Short mmCIF file of C-alpha atoms in Angstrom, two decimals:
data_model
loop_
_atom_site.label_atom_id
_atom_site.label_comp_id
_atom_site.label_asym_id
_atom_site.label_seq_id
_atom_site.Cartn_x
_atom_site.Cartn_y
_atom_site.Cartn_z
CA UNK A 3 29.58 4.96 -44.59
CA UNK A 4 29.27 3.86 -41.01
CA UNK A 5 29.59 6.40 -38.18
CA UNK A 6 31.29 3.83 -35.98
CA UNK A 7 34.85 3.17 -37.11
CA UNK A 8 36.64 -0.07 -36.29
CA UNK A 9 40.31 -0.85 -36.86
CA UNK A 10 41.86 -2.97 -38.11
CA UNK A 11 39.41 -4.42 -40.66
CA UNK A 12 41.27 -7.73 -40.69
CA UNK A 13 43.61 -9.29 -38.13
CA UNK A 14 45.50 -12.57 -38.21
CA UNK A 15 47.29 -13.55 -35.02
CA UNK A 16 48.86 -16.52 -33.37
CA UNK A 17 47.62 -17.99 -30.14
CA UNK A 18 50.46 -16.43 -28.14
CA UNK A 19 50.17 -12.92 -29.55
CA UNK A 20 48.74 -9.84 -27.87
CA UNK A 21 46.73 -7.46 -30.03
CA UNK A 22 43.99 -4.86 -29.64
CA UNK A 23 40.85 -4.01 -31.55
CA UNK A 24 39.80 -0.37 -31.64
CA UNK A 25 36.43 1.33 -32.02
CA UNK A 26 35.66 5.04 -32.29
CA UNK A 27 32.45 7.04 -32.56
CA UNK A 28 31.81 10.78 -32.53
CA UNK A 29 28.02 10.77 -32.25
CA UNK A 30 28.06 11.62 -28.54
CA UNK A 31 26.79 8.17 -27.64
CA UNK A 32 27.51 7.16 -24.05
CA UNK A 33 26.79 3.43 -24.41
CA UNK A 34 29.22 1.23 -26.34
CA UNK A 35 29.13 -2.50 -27.02
CA UNK A 36 31.30 -5.37 -28.19
CA UNK A 37 29.72 -8.28 -30.06
CA UNK A 38 31.13 -11.50 -31.51
CA UNK A 39 29.59 -12.84 -34.70
CA UNK A 40 30.33 -16.23 -36.24
CA UNK A 41 29.52 -16.86 -39.89
CA UNK A 42 25.80 -16.94 -40.69
CA UNK A 43 24.92 -16.46 -37.00
CA UNK A 44 23.50 -13.51 -35.07
CA UNK A 45 25.81 -11.25 -33.07
CA UNK A 46 26.44 -12.35 -29.49
CA UNK A 47 26.82 -9.63 -26.88
CA UNK A 48 30.16 -9.63 -25.05
CA UNK A 49 30.43 -6.35 -23.13
CA UNK A 50 28.46 -3.17 -22.54
CA UNK A 51 29.91 0.14 -21.34
CA UNK A 52 27.63 2.90 -20.08
CA UNK A 53 29.19 6.28 -19.31
CA UNK A 54 32.64 4.69 -19.62
CA UNK A 55 31.86 2.12 -16.94
CA UNK A 56 31.56 -1.60 -17.64
CA UNK A 57 27.92 -2.47 -17.02
CA UNK A 58 27.57 -5.91 -18.62
CA UNK A 59 30.06 -8.74 -19.07
CA UNK A 60 28.36 -11.75 -20.61
CA UNK A 61 30.68 -14.30 -18.99
CA UNK A 62 33.40 -13.64 -21.54
CA UNK A 63 36.74 -15.45 -20.99
CA UNK A 64 39.48 -13.32 -19.47
CA UNK A 65 41.58 -13.58 -22.62
CA UNK A 66 39.28 -10.79 -23.86
CA UNK A 67 39.79 -7.55 -21.92
CA UNK A 68 37.71 -4.47 -22.75
CA UNK A 69 38.73 -0.89 -22.08
CA UNK A 70 36.87 2.38 -22.51
CA UNK A 71 39.46 5.19 -22.21
CA UNK A 72 36.94 7.95 -22.98
CA UNK A 73 33.42 8.47 -24.26
CA UNK A 74 34.46 8.11 -27.92
CA UNK A 75 36.77 5.13 -27.76
CA UNK A 76 36.38 1.46 -26.99
CA UNK A 77 39.17 -1.11 -27.11
CA UNK A 78 39.22 -4.88 -26.91
CA UNK A 79 42.55 -6.32 -25.81
CA UNK A 80 43.27 -9.86 -26.94
CA UNK A 81 45.74 -12.31 -25.41
CA UNK A 82 46.27 -16.05 -25.78
CA UNK A 83 43.24 -16.54 -27.99
CA UNK A 84 42.03 -19.91 -29.22
CA UNK A 85 41.14 -20.94 -32.79
CA UNK A 86 37.44 -20.92 -31.87
CA UNK A 87 37.76 -17.19 -31.17
CA UNK A 88 38.04 -16.57 -34.91
CA UNK A 89 35.02 -14.44 -35.80
CA UNK A 90 33.81 -11.00 -36.82
CA UNK A 91 34.01 -8.63 -33.85
CA UNK A 92 31.49 -5.82 -34.01
CA UNK A 93 31.43 -2.61 -32.05
CA UNK A 94 28.22 -0.62 -31.57
CA UNK A 95 27.13 2.54 -29.80
CA UNK A 96 23.83 4.08 -28.76
CA UNK A 97 22.42 7.14 -27.07
CA UNK A 98 21.72 6.93 -23.38
CA UNK A 99 18.87 8.99 -22.04
CA UNK A 100 17.83 8.13 -18.53
CA UNK A 101 14.84 5.83 -18.67
CA UNK A 102 14.91 5.39 -22.44
CA UNK A 103 18.02 3.26 -22.99
CA UNK A 104 16.00 0.34 -24.28
CA UNK A 105 14.43 2.19 -27.19
CA UNK A 106 17.57 3.71 -28.67
CA UNK A 107 18.89 1.84 -31.73
CA UNK A 108 22.46 0.66 -31.75
CA UNK A 109 24.76 1.87 -34.51
CA UNK A 110 27.29 -0.73 -35.66
CA UNK A 111 30.73 -0.53 -37.16
CA UNK A 112 31.78 -2.81 -40.02
CA UNK A 113 33.73 -5.03 -37.68
CA UNK A 114 37.17 -6.58 -37.41
CA UNK A 115 37.50 -10.01 -38.96
CA UNK A 116 39.80 -11.93 -36.65
CA UNK A 117 41.56 -15.15 -37.56
CA UNK A 118 43.51 -17.14 -34.97
CA UNK A 119 46.16 -19.45 -36.33
CA UNK B 2 13.46 -13.97 -20.42
CA UNK B 3 13.52 -12.39 -23.84
CA UNK B 4 13.71 -14.28 -27.10
CA UNK B 5 13.03 -13.70 -30.74
CA UNK B 6 12.44 -16.22 -33.52
CA UNK B 7 12.88 -15.93 -37.24
CA UNK B 8 11.29 -19.09 -38.61
CA UNK B 9 12.73 -18.83 -42.13
CA UNK B 10 16.46 -19.19 -42.76
CA UNK B 11 16.00 -18.19 -46.40
CA UNK B 12 13.41 -16.16 -48.29
CA UNK B 13 13.43 -15.86 -52.08
CA UNK B 14 11.31 -13.29 -53.89
CA UNK B 15 11.18 -12.00 -57.45
CA UNK B 16 12.20 -8.42 -58.10
CA UNK B 17 9.18 -6.13 -57.98
CA UNK B 18 7.12 -8.49 -55.83
CA UNK B 19 6.23 -7.72 -52.22
CA UNK B 20 8.42 -9.28 -49.57
CA UNK B 21 7.83 -10.38 -45.98
CA UNK B 22 10.44 -11.49 -43.46
CA UNK B 23 8.87 -13.00 -40.36
CA UNK B 24 9.70 -12.42 -36.71
CA UNK B 25 7.99 -13.48 -33.48
CA UNK B 26 9.07 -12.46 -30.00
CA UNK B 27 8.71 -13.28 -26.34
CA UNK B 28 9.36 -10.76 -23.55
CA UNK B 29 8.29 -10.38 -19.96
CA UNK B 30 7.52 -6.65 -20.20
CA UNK B 31 6.76 -4.24 -23.01
CA UNK B 32 8.63 -5.20 -26.16
CA UNK B 33 11.01 -2.85 -27.92
CA UNK B 34 11.54 -4.35 -31.37
CA UNK B 35 14.15 -3.63 -34.02
CA UNK B 36 15.04 -4.74 -37.52
CA UNK B 37 18.63 -4.66 -38.81
CA UNK B 38 20.12 -5.56 -42.18
CA UNK B 39 23.62 -6.89 -42.80
CA UNK B 40 25.31 -6.82 -46.19
CA UNK B 41 28.36 -9.03 -46.86
CA UNK B 42 31.47 -7.96 -44.95
CA UNK B 43 29.62 -5.12 -43.27
CA UNK B 44 28.19 -4.38 -39.86
CA UNK B 45 24.50 -4.25 -39.04
CA UNK B 46 22.46 -1.30 -40.29
CA UNK B 47 19.40 -0.15 -38.36
CA UNK B 48 16.19 -0.24 -40.43
CA UNK B 49 13.35 0.54 -38.04
CA UNK B 50 12.01 0.11 -34.54
CA UNK B 51 8.74 -0.26 -32.66
CA UNK B 52 8.49 1.27 -29.21
CA UNK B 53 4.86 2.28 -28.81
CA UNK B 54 2.04 3.84 -30.79
CA UNK B 55 1.05 3.05 -34.36
CA UNK B 56 1.38 -0.65 -35.13
CA UNK B 57 2.73 0.06 -38.63
CA UNK B 58 6.26 1.39 -38.47
CA UNK B 59 8.02 2.88 -41.48
CA UNK B 60 11.78 2.71 -41.81
CA UNK B 61 14.70 3.14 -44.14
CA UNK B 62 14.88 2.10 -47.82
CA UNK B 63 11.09 1.68 -48.13
CA UNK B 64 10.83 -1.02 -45.47
CA UNK B 65 8.03 -1.16 -42.94
CA UNK B 66 7.03 -3.53 -40.17
CA UNK B 67 3.75 -4.41 -38.54
CA UNK B 68 3.56 -4.96 -34.79
CA UNK B 69 0.90 -7.47 -33.78
CA UNK B 70 0.57 -7.83 -30.02
CA UNK B 71 -1.91 -10.72 -30.06
CA UNK B 72 0.31 -12.78 -32.35
CA UNK B 73 3.54 -11.47 -30.77
CA UNK B 74 4.87 -10.79 -34.24
CA UNK B 75 6.83 -8.01 -35.92
CA UNK B 76 7.10 -8.94 -39.60
CA UNK B 77 9.23 -6.86 -41.96
CA UNK B 78 7.62 -5.91 -45.26
CA UNK B 79 8.35 -4.05 -48.46
CA UNK B 80 5.81 -3.50 -51.26
CA UNK B 81 8.27 -3.98 -54.13
CA UNK B 82 11.57 -5.82 -53.70
CA UNK B 83 14.83 -4.68 -55.27
CA UNK B 84 17.82 -6.88 -56.13
CA UNK B 85 19.86 -4.62 -53.84
CA UNK B 86 17.65 -5.69 -50.91
CA UNK B 87 19.37 -9.09 -50.96
CA UNK B 88 21.06 -9.37 -47.57
CA UNK B 89 20.83 -10.94 -44.11
CA UNK B 90 18.05 -9.54 -41.95
CA UNK B 91 17.95 -9.70 -38.16
CA UNK B 92 15.02 -9.06 -35.87
CA UNK B 93 15.95 -8.01 -32.33
CA UNK B 94 14.13 -7.34 -29.07
CA UNK B 95 14.81 -5.55 -25.83
CA UNK B 96 12.87 -5.79 -22.63
CA UNK B 97 11.30 -2.42 -21.87
CA UNK B 98 12.61 -2.56 -18.32
CA UNK B 99 15.65 -0.53 -19.31
CA UNK B 100 18.18 -3.25 -19.99
CA UNK B 101 20.88 -2.65 -22.57
CA UNK B 102 20.82 -6.21 -23.87
CA UNK B 103 19.67 -6.65 -27.45
CA UNK B 104 18.54 -10.18 -28.28
CA UNK B 105 18.84 -11.13 -31.93
CA UNK B 106 16.98 -13.70 -33.97
CA UNK B 107 18.96 -16.22 -35.99
CA UNK B 108 18.63 -14.15 -39.15
CA UNK B 109 16.90 -14.57 -42.49
CA UNK B 110 18.78 -14.44 -45.76
CA UNK B 111 16.73 -12.60 -48.35
CA UNK B 112 17.48 -13.19 -52.01
CA UNK B 113 15.72 -11.04 -54.58
CA UNK B 114 15.77 -12.72 -57.98
CA UNK B 115 16.06 -10.44 -61.04
#
């Protein structure tokens, strides 16, 4: 069982819908991440939050809007998505110790499989 | 700029035989290297990491990896493969400068044949 919980597991939405993906962890991790993974490809980093502040946005289109309401929760708000946005969306978290962020492994959830009609 | 290469898309090995999944890397500073495994319809599971110290790193499920600085490689190994090891394996690297970015290789699908 994964320690990072993502809901829903599956989501089908139209291009005009608004929906949100949710991610929760209770490991005390202060860095949280959103990745997009297409079939048989590696995960692609979308956003990084560190201490609830957005620290990295990898030039993601504005139809994806992240939110970190507290240290345990991470949301990804979706609006007006395109068919090419269909993918597995993975959330991850990691410890943050000053000066050692790079060597902490990321813990992944099982993802939300998103299909855009 | 960081990058990581996994030269084999697919590796097949007979059950009970040793397995190797290859990974080479390129970083500007000290490399922090990771191996993850992904089973169907699941997220990535952390197997092991190299930060510093002993070049042979032991991880979960009997896996180990050997860091070779001169060859810039970090190959994943296991002495005796199990059918349940069949999965997609990703090598990843971070620059030791403190960045949060994790750069993944393209993945290697391991199939262990009974």
